[in-house]
Short mmCIF file of C-alpha atoms and ligand atoms in Angstrom, two decimals:
data_model
loop_
_atom_site.label_atom_id
_atom_site.label_comp_id
_atom_site.label_asym_id
_atom_site.label_seq_id
_atom_site.Cartn_x
_atom_site.Cartn_y
_atom_site.Cartn_z
CA MET I 9 -29.42 7.68 -55.76
CA SER I 10 -32.14 5.01 -56.04
CA ASP I 11 -29.61 2.39 -55.02
CA LEU I 12 -28.39 4.37 -51.90
CA THR I 13 -29.00 3.30 -48.47
CA TYR I 14 -27.48 4.33 -45.19
CA LYS I 15 -27.03 3.72 -41.55
CA ILE I 16 -26.89 6.46 -38.92
CA ILE I 17 -24.16 6.00 -36.40
CA VAL I 18 -24.21 8.07 -33.25
CA GLY I 19 -21.98 7.88 -30.09
CA LEU I 20 -22.59 10.09 -27.16
CA GLU I 21 -20.77 11.90 -24.68
CA ILE I 22 -22.91 13.46 -21.93
CA HIS I 23 -21.60 15.63 -18.96
CA VAL I 24 -23.88 15.34 -15.56
CA GLN I 25 -23.38 17.73 -12.77
CA LEU I 26 -23.47 16.06 -9.65
CA ASN I 27 -25.88 16.87 -6.80
CA THR I 28 -23.28 17.53 -4.18
CA ARG I 29 -23.15 20.49 -1.30
CA THR I 30 -19.93 21.57 -2.18
CA LYS I 31 -17.45 21.80 -5.33
CA MET I 32 -15.07 18.69 -6.38
CA PHE I 33 -11.88 19.61 -4.82
CA CYS I 34 -12.74 22.54 -2.14
CA GLY I 35 -15.24 23.83 0.03
CA CYS I 36 -17.09 26.34 -2.06
CA ALA I 37 -20.83 25.74 -2.11
CA LEU I 38 -22.34 24.99 -5.46
CA SER I 39 -24.51 27.29 -6.72
CA PHE I 40 -26.38 28.89 -9.69
CA GLY I 41 -27.50 32.37 -10.44
CA GLU I 42 -25.26 33.77 -7.68
CA GLU I 43 -23.23 37.05 -8.04
CA ALA I 44 -20.20 36.21 -10.37
CA ASN I 45 -17.22 35.11 -8.76
CA SER I 46 -18.76 35.07 -5.18
CA ARG I 47 -18.21 31.16 -4.74
CA VAL I 48 -14.57 31.00 -5.13
CA CYS I 49 -11.60 30.24 -3.11
CA PRO I 50 -7.65 29.71 -3.85
CA VAL I 51 -8.26 26.10 -4.94
CA CYS I 52 -10.88 26.82 -7.42
CA LEU I 53 -9.37 29.98 -8.42
CA GLY I 54 -5.91 28.15 -9.05
CA LEU I 55 -3.83 30.06 -6.80
CA PRO I 56 -0.36 28.83 -6.29
CA GLY I 57 0.28 26.66 -3.52
CA ALA I 58 -3.40 25.89 -2.91
CA LEU I 59 -4.19 22.15 -2.59
CA PRO I 60 -7.11 20.15 -3.77
CA VAL I 61 -9.07 17.80 -1.37
CA MET I 62 -11.38 15.26 -2.93
CA ASN I 63 -15.33 15.37 -2.44
CA GLY I 64 -16.28 11.82 -1.19
CA GLN I 65 -19.84 12.27 -1.89
CA ALA I 66 -19.13 13.16 -5.70
CA VAL I 67 -17.13 9.92 -5.81
CA GLU I 68 -19.88 7.91 -4.24
CA HIS I 69 -22.55 9.48 -6.48
CA SER I 70 -20.29 8.67 -9.50
CA ILE I 71 -19.97 5.13 -8.52
CA LEU I 72 -23.60 4.55 -7.89
CA ALA I 73 -24.40 5.96 -11.27
CA ALA I 74 -21.82 3.95 -12.66
CA MET I 75 -23.28 0.78 -11.03
CA ALA I 76 -26.83 1.73 -12.37
CA LEU I 77 -25.10 1.72 -15.80
CA ASN I 78 -23.79 -1.74 -15.24
CA CYS I 79 -20.34 -0.68 -15.45
CA GLU I 80 -17.29 -2.34 -13.85
CA ILE I 81 -16.08 -0.42 -11.02
CA ALA I 82 -12.42 0.07 -11.06
CA GLU I 83 -10.36 -1.32 -8.00
CA PHE I 84 -7.86 1.53 -8.80
CA THR I 85 -8.65 4.71 -10.15
CA LYS I 86 -6.60 7.95 -10.41
CA TRP I 87 -6.74 11.63 -11.15
CA ASP I 88 -4.95 13.36 -13.97
CA ARG I 89 -4.15 16.86 -15.16
CA LYS I 90 -5.57 17.89 -18.59
CA SER I 91 -3.58 20.70 -19.69
CA TYR I 92 -4.78 23.45 -21.74
CA TYR I 93 -5.09 27.22 -21.72
CA TYR I 94 -8.35 28.98 -21.52
CA PRO I 95 -9.59 31.98 -19.69
CA ASP I 96 -12.16 29.92 -17.92
CA LEU I 97 -9.49 27.42 -16.58
CA PRO I 98 -7.52 29.43 -14.17
CA LYS I 99 -5.06 26.31 -13.28
CA ASN I 100 -4.37 25.88 -16.90
CA TYR I 101 -5.35 22.30 -16.33
CA GLN I 102 -8.69 20.48 -15.76
CA ILE I 103 -8.59 17.72 -13.14
CA SER I 104 -10.03 14.79 -14.90
CA GLN I 105 -9.44 10.85 -15.29
CA TYR I 106 -7.51 9.75 -18.25
CA ASP I 107 -6.47 6.07 -18.54
CA LEU I 108 -8.15 4.48 -15.62
CA PRO I 109 -11.58 5.84 -15.25
CA LEU I 110 -13.78 5.01 -12.15
CA GLY I 111 -16.12 2.99 -14.26
CA GLY I 112 -16.71 1.01 -17.56
CA PRO I 113 -17.41 -0.72 -19.68
CA GLY I 114 -21.04 -1.09 -19.08
CA TYR I 115 -24.44 -0.63 -20.85
CA ILE I 116 -27.89 1.12 -20.64
CA GLU I 117 -31.28 -0.24 -22.00
CA ILE I 118 -33.21 2.69 -23.62
CA PRO I 119 -37.11 2.47 -24.16
CA LEU I 120 -37.88 2.40 -28.18
CA GLU I 121 -41.10 3.51 -29.41
CA ASP I 122 -42.38 0.20 -29.94
CA GLY I 123 -42.32 -0.67 -26.27
CA LYS I 124 -38.94 -2.68 -26.97
CA THR I 125 -35.71 -1.69 -25.12
CA LYS I 126 -32.30 -1.78 -26.99
CA ARG I 127 -29.07 -1.92 -24.96
CA ILE I 128 -26.42 0.68 -25.76
CA ARG I 129 -22.93 0.01 -24.58
CA ILE I 130 -21.17 2.42 -22.37
CA ARG I 131 -17.53 2.86 -23.06
CA ARG I 132 -16.60 4.68 -19.65
CA ALA I 133 -17.62 6.80 -16.86
CA HIS I 134 -15.08 9.18 -15.40
CA LEU I 135 -15.18 12.00 -12.64
CA GLU I 136 -13.98 15.43 -13.35
CA GLU I 137 -14.32 19.04 -12.50
CA ASP I 138 -16.01 21.80 -14.77
CA ALA I 139 -14.50 24.91 -15.97
CA GLY I 140 -15.74 28.51 -15.39
CA LYS I 141 -17.99 30.49 -17.88
CA ASN I 142 -16.83 32.97 -20.29
CA LEU I 143 -19.16 35.69 -20.78
CA HIS I 144 -19.42 37.78 -23.89
CA THR I 145 -22.18 40.15 -23.08
CA ALA I 146 -20.39 43.22 -21.81
CA GLY I 147 -19.71 45.13 -25.29
CA HIS I 148 -16.23 45.09 -26.29
CA HIS I 149 -14.71 42.81 -23.68
CA SER I 150 -15.38 39.50 -22.31
CA GLN I 151 -15.91 38.56 -18.53
CA VAL I 152 -15.06 35.39 -16.75
CA ASP I 153 -17.22 33.98 -13.91
CA LEU I 154 -15.60 31.07 -11.86
CA ASN I 155 -18.52 30.04 -9.73
CA ARG I 156 -18.89 26.96 -11.64
CA ALA I 157 -15.03 26.22 -11.80
CA GLY I 158 -14.62 23.10 -9.90
CA THR I 159 -18.17 21.76 -10.05
CA PRO I 160 -18.21 17.79 -10.12
CA LEU I 161 -19.13 16.44 -13.42
CA LEU I 162 -19.75 12.63 -14.45
CA GLU I 163 -18.88 12.11 -17.94
CA ILE I 164 -20.37 9.21 -19.60
CA VAL I 165 -19.31 8.03 -22.95
CA THR I 166 -21.40 5.77 -25.04
CA GLU I 167 -20.40 3.33 -27.85
CA PRO I 168 -21.40 4.32 -31.19
CA ASP I 169 -24.56 2.30 -30.97
CA LEU I 170 -27.18 4.73 -31.52
CA ASN I 171 -28.92 4.64 -35.06
CA SER I 172 -31.45 7.39 -34.92
CA PRO I 173 -31.96 10.93 -33.73
CA GLU I 174 -34.95 9.27 -31.81
CA GLN I 175 -32.53 6.99 -30.00
CA VAL I 176 -30.08 9.68 -29.05
CA ARG I 177 -32.87 11.55 -27.67
CA ALA I 178 -34.57 8.33 -25.76
CA LEU I 179 -30.99 7.79 -24.27
CA ALA I 180 -30.63 11.21 -22.85
CA VAL I 181 -34.09 11.19 -21.27
CA GLU I 182 -33.45 7.80 -19.80
CA LEU I 183 -30.39 8.93 -18.44
CA GLN I 184 -31.78 11.90 -16.85
CA ARG I 185 -34.39 9.58 -15.33
CA ILE I 186 -31.79 7.40 -13.81
CA VAL I 187 -29.71 9.95 -12.34
CA ARG I 188 -32.95 11.47 -10.73
CA TYR I 189 -33.88 8.10 -9.48
CA LEU I 190 -30.51 7.69 -7.82
CA GLY I 191 -30.63 11.41 -6.53
CA VAL I 192 -27.10 11.82 -7.77
CA SER I 193 -28.04 14.93 -9.94
CA GLU I 194 -31.06 17.17 -10.25
CA ALA I 195 -30.20 16.81 -13.79
CA ASP I 196 -32.23 20.18 -14.41
CA MET I 197 -31.50 21.26 -18.15
CA GLN I 198 -32.44 24.80 -17.52
CA LYS I 199 -29.47 24.94 -15.25
CA GLY I 200 -27.00 23.29 -17.65
CA HIS I 201 -26.99 20.14 -15.21
CA MET I 202 -26.55 17.79 -18.49
CA ARG I 203 -24.78 18.56 -21.73
CA PHE I 204 -24.49 16.46 -24.64
CA GLU I 205 -22.01 16.00 -27.26
CA PRO I 206 -23.04 13.57 -30.11
CA ASN I 207 -20.65 12.08 -32.68
CA VAL I 208 -22.39 11.40 -35.61
CA ASN I 209 -21.52 9.89 -39.09
CA LEU I 210 -23.17 7.61 -41.77
CA ILE I 211 -22.09 4.28 -43.49
CA ILE I 212 -23.63 4.60 -46.89
CA GLU I 213 -23.92 1.67 -49.27
CA ARG I 214 -24.16 2.37 -52.92
CA GLY I 215 -23.31 0.21 -55.91
CA GLY I 216 -22.41 -2.48 -53.78
CA GLN I 217 -19.64 -0.22 -52.30
CA GLN I 218 -19.70 0.91 -48.78
CA PHE I 219 -18.62 4.60 -47.69
CA LYS I 220 -18.22 6.32 -44.50
CA THR I 221 -18.71 10.00 -43.97
CA PRO I 222 -16.39 12.15 -41.85
CA ILE I 223 -17.20 12.20 -38.30
CA ALA I 224 -18.66 15.63 -36.94
CA GLU I 225 -18.83 16.09 -33.30
CA VAL I 226 -21.39 18.70 -32.06
CA LYS I 227 -20.33 20.61 -28.96
CA ASN I 228 -22.15 21.59 -25.90
CA LEU I 229 -25.86 20.91 -26.42
CA ASN I 230 -28.02 21.52 -23.36
CA SER I 231 -31.54 20.51 -24.50
CA PHE I 232 -33.23 17.25 -25.61
CA ARG I 233 -34.67 19.19 -28.46
CA ALA I 234 -31.47 20.57 -29.77
CA LEU I 235 -29.73 17.25 -29.10
CA GLU I 236 -32.07 15.46 -31.50
CA ARG I 237 -32.52 18.21 -33.87
CA SER I 238 -28.83 18.59 -34.31
CA VAL I 239 -28.23 15.00 -35.20
CA ALA I 240 -31.10 15.09 -37.62
CA TYR I 241 -29.48 18.00 -39.17
CA GLU I 242 -26.19 16.15 -39.26
CA VAL I 243 -27.49 13.23 -41.14
CA ARG I 244 -28.95 15.16 -43.80
CA ARG I 245 -25.98 17.43 -44.18
CA GLN I 246 -23.78 14.60 -44.15
CA LEU I 247 -25.77 12.85 -46.90
CA ASP I 248 -25.75 16.00 -49.05
CA ASP I 249 -22.18 16.59 -48.65
CA PHE I 250 -21.50 13.28 -49.63
CA LEU I 251 -23.50 13.27 -52.69
CA GLU I 252 -21.81 16.45 -53.54
CA THR I 253 -18.49 15.96 -52.90
CA GLY I 254 -18.06 11.99 -52.27
CA ARG I 255 -15.94 12.96 -49.32
CA THR I 256 -15.36 10.16 -47.12
CA MET I 257 -13.83 9.52 -43.62
CA GLN I 258 -10.20 9.75 -43.44
CA MET I 259 -7.31 10.43 -40.53
CA GLY I 260 -7.88 13.89 -39.27
CA ASN I 261 -10.80 15.00 -41.10
CA LYS I 262 -13.26 14.86 -38.16
CA SER I 263 -14.69 18.33 -37.42
CA THR I 264 -16.36 20.04 -34.53
CA ARG I 265 -19.65 21.74 -34.97
CA GLY I 266 -21.85 24.00 -32.97
CA TRP I 267 -25.35 24.28 -32.78
CA ASP I 268 -27.10 27.41 -33.89
CA ASP I 269 -30.57 27.09 -32.23
CA VAL I 270 -32.28 30.12 -34.04
CA ASN I 271 -31.51 28.63 -37.47
CA GLU I 272 -31.73 25.22 -36.28
CA ALA I 273 -28.42 24.36 -38.21
CA THR I 274 -24.94 22.95 -37.17
CA VAL I 275 -22.10 25.48 -37.67
CA LEU I 276 -18.57 24.32 -38.63
CA GLN I 277 -16.16 25.28 -35.55
CA ARG I 278 -12.88 23.31 -36.44
CA GLU I 279 -12.38 21.11 -39.64
CA LYS I 280 -9.17 19.16 -38.93
CA GLU I 281 -9.09 17.28 -35.70
CA GLU I 282 -6.17 18.88 -33.87
CA ALA I 283 -3.70 16.44 -32.71
CA HIS I 284 -4.32 17.70 -29.11
CA ASP I 285 -1.65 17.30 -26.60
CA TYR I 286 -3.12 17.58 -23.37
CA ARG I 287 -0.15 16.40 -21.44
CA TYR I 288 -2.21 14.13 -19.29
CA PHE I 289 -0.12 12.90 -16.33
CA PRO I 290 -1.31 12.07 -12.54
CA ASP I 291 -1.98 14.95 -10.24
CA PRO I 292 0.70 14.72 -7.85
CA ASP I 293 -1.57 16.67 -5.23
CA LEU I 294 -4.34 13.93 -5.13
CA VAL I 295 -4.21 10.55 -3.95
CA PRO I 296 -5.55 7.56 -6.17
CA VAL I 297 -9.19 6.19 -5.19
CA THR I 298 -9.23 2.47 -4.07
CA PRO I 299 -12.83 1.61 -3.27
CA SER I 300 -12.90 -0.95 -0.54
CA SER I 301 -15.24 -3.96 -1.11
CA GLN I 302 -17.15 -2.83 2.02
CA TRP I 303 -17.67 0.66 0.55
CA LEU I 304 -18.86 -0.73 -2.82
CA ALA I 305 -21.53 -3.00 -1.17
CA GLN I 306 -22.72 0.03 0.71
CA ILE I 307 -23.11 1.94 -2.18
CA ARG I 308 -24.62 -0.93 -4.19
CA SER I 309 -27.25 -1.27 -1.46
CA ARG I 310 -28.53 1.99 -2.73
CA LEU I 311 -29.37 1.10 -6.22
CA CYS I 312 -33.01 0.99 -6.76
CA GLU I 313 -35.19 -0.51 -9.72
CA LEU I 314 -34.43 1.71 -12.68
CA PRO I 315 -36.96 3.50 -14.51
CA VAL I 316 -37.11 1.31 -17.66
CA GLN I 317 -37.45 -1.86 -15.68
CA ARG I 318 -40.34 -0.16 -13.78
CA GLN I 319 -42.20 0.98 -16.89
CA THR I 320 -41.91 -2.57 -18.44
CA ARG I 321 -43.06 -3.91 -15.08
CA TYR I 322 -45.93 -1.56 -14.96
CA VAL I 323 -47.27 -2.85 -18.37
CA SER I 324 -46.72 -6.57 -17.44
CA GLU I 325 -48.04 -6.37 -13.77
CA TYR I 326 -50.60 -3.66 -14.12
CA GLY I 327 -51.73 -3.88 -17.48
CA LEU I 328 -51.19 -0.11 -18.32
CA SER I 329 -50.13 1.09 -21.77
CA ASP I 330 -46.62 1.86 -22.21
CA TYR I 331 -47.26 5.35 -22.59
CA ASP I 332 -49.01 5.70 -19.30
CA ALA I 333 -46.32 3.50 -17.68
CA GLY I 334 -43.83 5.85 -19.09
CA VAL I 335 -45.54 8.69 -17.52
CA LEU I 336 -45.89 7.29 -14.18
CA THR I 337 -42.44 6.21 -14.04
CA GLY I 338 -40.76 9.63 -15.23
CA ASP I 339 -39.86 10.55 -11.90
CA ARG I 340 -39.22 8.41 -8.69
CA SER I 341 -41.64 10.12 -6.44
CA THR I 342 -44.56 9.89 -8.92
CA ALA I 343 -43.89 6.09 -9.38
CA ASP I 344 -43.42 5.55 -5.82
CA PHE I 345 -46.84 7.46 -4.89
CA PHE I 346 -48.65 5.38 -7.70
CA GLU I 347 -47.30 1.99 -6.24
CA GLN I 348 -48.39 3.23 -2.64
CA ALA I 349 -51.60 3.62 -3.57
CA VAL I 350 -52.01 0.37 -5.53
CA LYS I 351 -50.50 -1.54 -2.37
CA LEU I 352 -53.29 0.06 -0.42
CA GLY I 353 -55.76 -1.76 -2.73
CA ALA I 354 -56.69 0.59 -5.39
CA ALA I 355 -56.89 -0.60 -9.16
CA PRO I 356 -53.75 0.49 -11.07
CA LYS I 357 -55.71 1.73 -14.20
CA ARG I 358 -57.94 3.96 -12.12
CA VAL I 359 -55.07 5.55 -10.12
CA CYS I 360 -53.23 6.05 -13.07
CA ASN I 361 -56.10 7.78 -14.78
CA LEU I 362 -56.52 10.02 -11.94
CA LEU I 363 -52.85 10.81 -11.55
CA THR I 364 -52.33 11.21 -15.32
CA GLN I 365 -55.45 13.33 -16.05
CA VAL I 366 -55.48 15.55 -12.96
CA GLY I 367 -52.68 15.02 -10.45
CA LEU I 368 -49.58 15.47 -12.67
CA LYS I 369 -51.22 18.29 -14.59
CA LEU I 370 -51.75 20.34 -11.35
CA ALA I 371 -48.13 19.11 -10.15
CA ASN I 372 -46.83 20.57 -13.41
CA GLU I 373 -48.86 23.85 -13.20
CA LYS I 374 -47.57 24.32 -9.68
CA GLY I 375 -44.04 23.20 -10.16
CA ARG I 376 -44.39 20.49 -7.18
CA ASP I 377 -44.53 16.92 -6.89
CA LEU I 378 -47.51 14.90 -5.69
CA PRO I 379 -46.88 15.07 -2.13
CA GLY I 380 -46.07 18.58 -2.59
CA LEU I 381 -49.63 19.17 -3.67
CA GLY I 382 -50.73 17.92 -0.21
CA LEU I 383 -52.19 14.62 -1.79
CA THR I 384 -51.58 11.54 0.06
CA SER I 385 -51.63 7.89 -1.37
CA ASP I 386 -54.14 6.88 0.95
CA GLY I 387 -56.32 9.69 -0.07
CA VAL I 388 -56.02 8.91 -3.78
CA ALA I 389 -56.35 5.17 -3.01
CA GLU I 390 -59.59 5.73 -1.44
CA LEU I 391 -60.98 8.13 -4.28
CA ALA I 392 -59.73 5.45 -6.64
CA ARG I 393 -62.04 2.88 -4.88
CA MET I 394 -64.86 5.39 -4.64
CA VAL I 395 -64.96 5.56 -8.46
CA ASP I 396 -64.81 1.78 -8.90
CA THR I 397 -67.42 0.96 -6.48
CA GLY I 398 -69.78 3.35 -8.32
CA THR I 399 -70.00 5.69 -5.38
CA ILE I 400 -69.19 8.27 -7.81
CA SER I 401 -68.70 8.88 -11.37
CA ALA I 402 -65.01 8.90 -12.92
CA SER I 403 -65.63 12.32 -14.19
CA ALA I 404 -66.62 13.33 -10.23
CA GLY I 405 -63.41 11.54 -9.56
CA ASN I 406 -61.33 13.93 -11.37
CA THR I 407 -63.35 16.96 -10.13
CA ILE I 408 -62.77 15.52 -6.46
CA LEU I 409 -59.14 15.04 -7.03
CA ALA I 410 -58.64 18.96 -7.81
CA ALA I 411 -60.68 19.71 -4.85
CA MET I 412 -58.43 17.66 -2.62
CA VAL I 413 -55.50 19.64 -3.88
CA GLU I 414 -57.30 23.04 -3.39
CA THR I 415 -58.80 22.07 0.10
CA GLY I 416 -56.76 19.36 1.66
CA LYS I 417 -60.05 17.70 2.50
CA LYS I 418 -60.52 13.96 2.20
CA PRO I 419 -62.29 12.26 -0.96
CA ASP I 420 -65.82 11.14 0.91
CA VAL I 421 -65.87 14.69 2.54
CA LEU I 422 -65.80 16.39 -0.87
CA ALA I 423 -68.28 13.93 -2.41
CA GLN I 424 -70.87 14.78 0.04
CA GLU I 425 -70.04 18.65 -0.01
CA LEU I 426 -69.77 18.73 -3.73
CA ASN I 427 -72.91 16.38 -3.90
CA LEU I 428 -71.39 14.14 -6.23
CA ILE I 429 -72.26 10.87 -4.74
CA GLN I 430 -74.06 8.76 -7.26
CA LYS I 431 -77.60 7.41 -6.52
CA SER I 432 -77.24 3.67 -6.43
CA ASP I 433 -80.21 2.83 -4.43
CA ALA I 434 -81.81 0.14 -6.92
CA GLY I 435 -85.25 0.74 -5.16
CA GLU I 436 -85.28 4.69 -5.63
CA LEU I 437 -83.69 4.13 -9.14
CA GLU I 438 -86.39 1.75 -10.10
CA ARG I 439 -89.05 4.32 -9.22
CA ILE I 440 -87.59 6.87 -11.29
CA LEU I 441 -87.05 4.58 -14.02
CA ASP I 442 -90.73 3.53 -14.09
CA GLN I 443 -92.05 6.84 -14.24
CA VAL I 444 -89.57 7.53 -17.35
CA LEU I 445 -90.96 4.34 -19.24
CA ALA I 446 -94.48 5.37 -18.43
CA GLU I 447 -93.81 8.91 -20.10
CA ASN I 448 -91.89 7.58 -22.96
CA ALA I 449 -94.03 4.79 -24.73
CA ALA I 450 -92.80 5.24 -28.11
CA ALA I 451 -89.21 4.72 -26.73
CA VAL I 452 -90.31 1.70 -25.12
CA ALA I 453 -92.07 0.13 -27.93
CA GLU I 454 -88.97 0.76 -30.26
CA ILE I 455 -86.74 -1.33 -27.69
CA THR I 456 -89.15 -4.04 -27.05
CA THR I 457 -90.24 -4.75 -30.74
CA GLY I 458 -86.30 -4.40 -31.52
CA GLY I 459 -86.84 -1.70 -33.93
CA LYS I 460 -83.96 0.11 -35.81
CA LYS I 461 -83.44 2.69 -33.32
CA ALA I 462 -83.81 0.44 -30.28
CA GLN I 463 -80.05 1.37 -29.57
CA LYS I 464 -80.84 4.96 -29.82
CA SER I 465 -83.93 4.65 -27.80
CA ARG I 466 -82.12 2.85 -25.01
CA GLY I 467 -79.70 5.79 -24.69
CA PHE I 468 -82.63 8.29 -24.81
CA LEU I 469 -84.30 6.48 -21.85
CA MET I 470 -80.95 6.35 -20.06
CA GLY I 471 -80.44 10.06 -20.45
CA GLN I 472 -84.09 10.85 -19.03
CA VAL I 473 -83.12 8.97 -15.84
CA MET I 474 -79.73 10.88 -15.30
CA GLN I 475 -81.90 14.25 -16.21
CA LYS I 476 -84.51 13.43 -13.54
CA THR I 477 -81.70 12.82 -10.95
CA GLN I 478 -79.38 15.82 -11.94
CA GLY I 479 -76.88 13.35 -13.32
CA GLN I 480 -76.19 11.53 -10.13
CA ALA I 481 -77.93 7.84 -10.99
CA ASN I 482 -75.15 5.36 -11.36
CA PRO I 483 -75.43 4.62 -15.00
CA LYS I 484 -74.46 0.94 -14.30
CA ILE I 485 -77.43 0.19 -12.06
CA VAL I 486 -79.69 2.26 -14.35
CA SER I 487 -78.53 0.12 -17.26
CA GLU I 488 -79.13 -3.29 -15.77
CA LEU I 489 -82.65 -2.34 -14.51
CA LEU I 490 -83.60 -1.30 -17.86
CA SER I 491 -82.24 -4.57 -19.21
CA LYS I 492 -84.26 -6.47 -16.77
CA LYS I 493 -87.61 -4.53 -17.42
CA LEU I 494 -87.49 -4.56 -21.16
CA GLY I 495 -85.22 -7.56 -21.82
CA SER I 496 -82.81 -5.39 -23.95
ZN1 LIG U 211 -13.48 26.83 -4.08
MN1 LIG U 212 -15.36 16.18 -20.04
#
């Protein structure tokens, strides 16, 4: 065992639900949580003779997302029928894209823990429709809800370039940020807007020989946590299995597994890879898509700076930590808000602190974004300036920001009302300091003679001044005065 090393190999398939008003091939409204089978029509019910009509918005969203993933966009792409039989699929085929996907190859940059990024290749991105949902909650029979049938999905397939559970998670999180930035998906995990299927195996080196474990595909994961943990579980399981049985990858021994959230384990579903014959063939009811160069140019103009680029720029341009930059670029509205405040002349680090320590916490609690809290970038910029010029202390800044959310008042008004303006009048502070020095001769002596407790005595005198001013003295000015008077 001691000479054994291994490398984790993961490729990921992701289905992203697109943010459109209606379904992919009919006019039914997309919905969540509606009464079962209340958002259906002859097309998505698969009734004979019903004809699909393509949703142009879904195609546009997909192309935009594919462009953001640096994919080549096909000049000619078509729709194929993928035939299989399942109760949630009333047509007995899914409309998908087989040999001519609308996008690919491309790549995505994912952030690593050390602040660097890694490039993961994208094999393809194609558009398809979702199936309905089988429900197994009604005792001795199952039920089918077709509200979801026909929902537009963008399927993205990566090359097996991911080498740890953390990288797999990072890709999923980054993809969520990207589709949200672009506005092509709400990417709400609670509503199943993103579903993941990692393909995992190991390359093991032992005694100068190389072995590959059989690939396991974990189906239908709908949280980042389940995704990361299932990959970590597969690594342990495959290593154990190899040590016990010596089994390696062969034709047809790929398995499909499910994730048991309660026991935190993957569970075998199908052992042998079935030679699926989906009888793919072009859908005769739909015309191919041949995007014009004008249309593509118009879509490309909607591309924006991607979150990972923005994150890197916040570190280099504004001197923020990678962590802070990651939080601020977590969603576009926060990043835009932050940058707007900085453009108004506020110090980036100060705005960052106000937003991460107070603003985003409140936004999270109330389930809103920063503008949704009634905050404006003008107001936050003004507040940041008040802290930086010493008008108020940093902690008063946090108090005032919370009060701005509660009352909608301006920061200078709140600073007055809450009595948080620091005393910065050097003349007045000097009088108070003189009084403190007179009352504490021992501490003064300690400092002027450079005694062991000089530092401590200095802190004590500062504290006395703060006390006499009910904590409102500007500590920077008091400190300067103290240095001037005692030469410390
Ligand atoms: Zn419909
Ligand atoms: Mn699919």
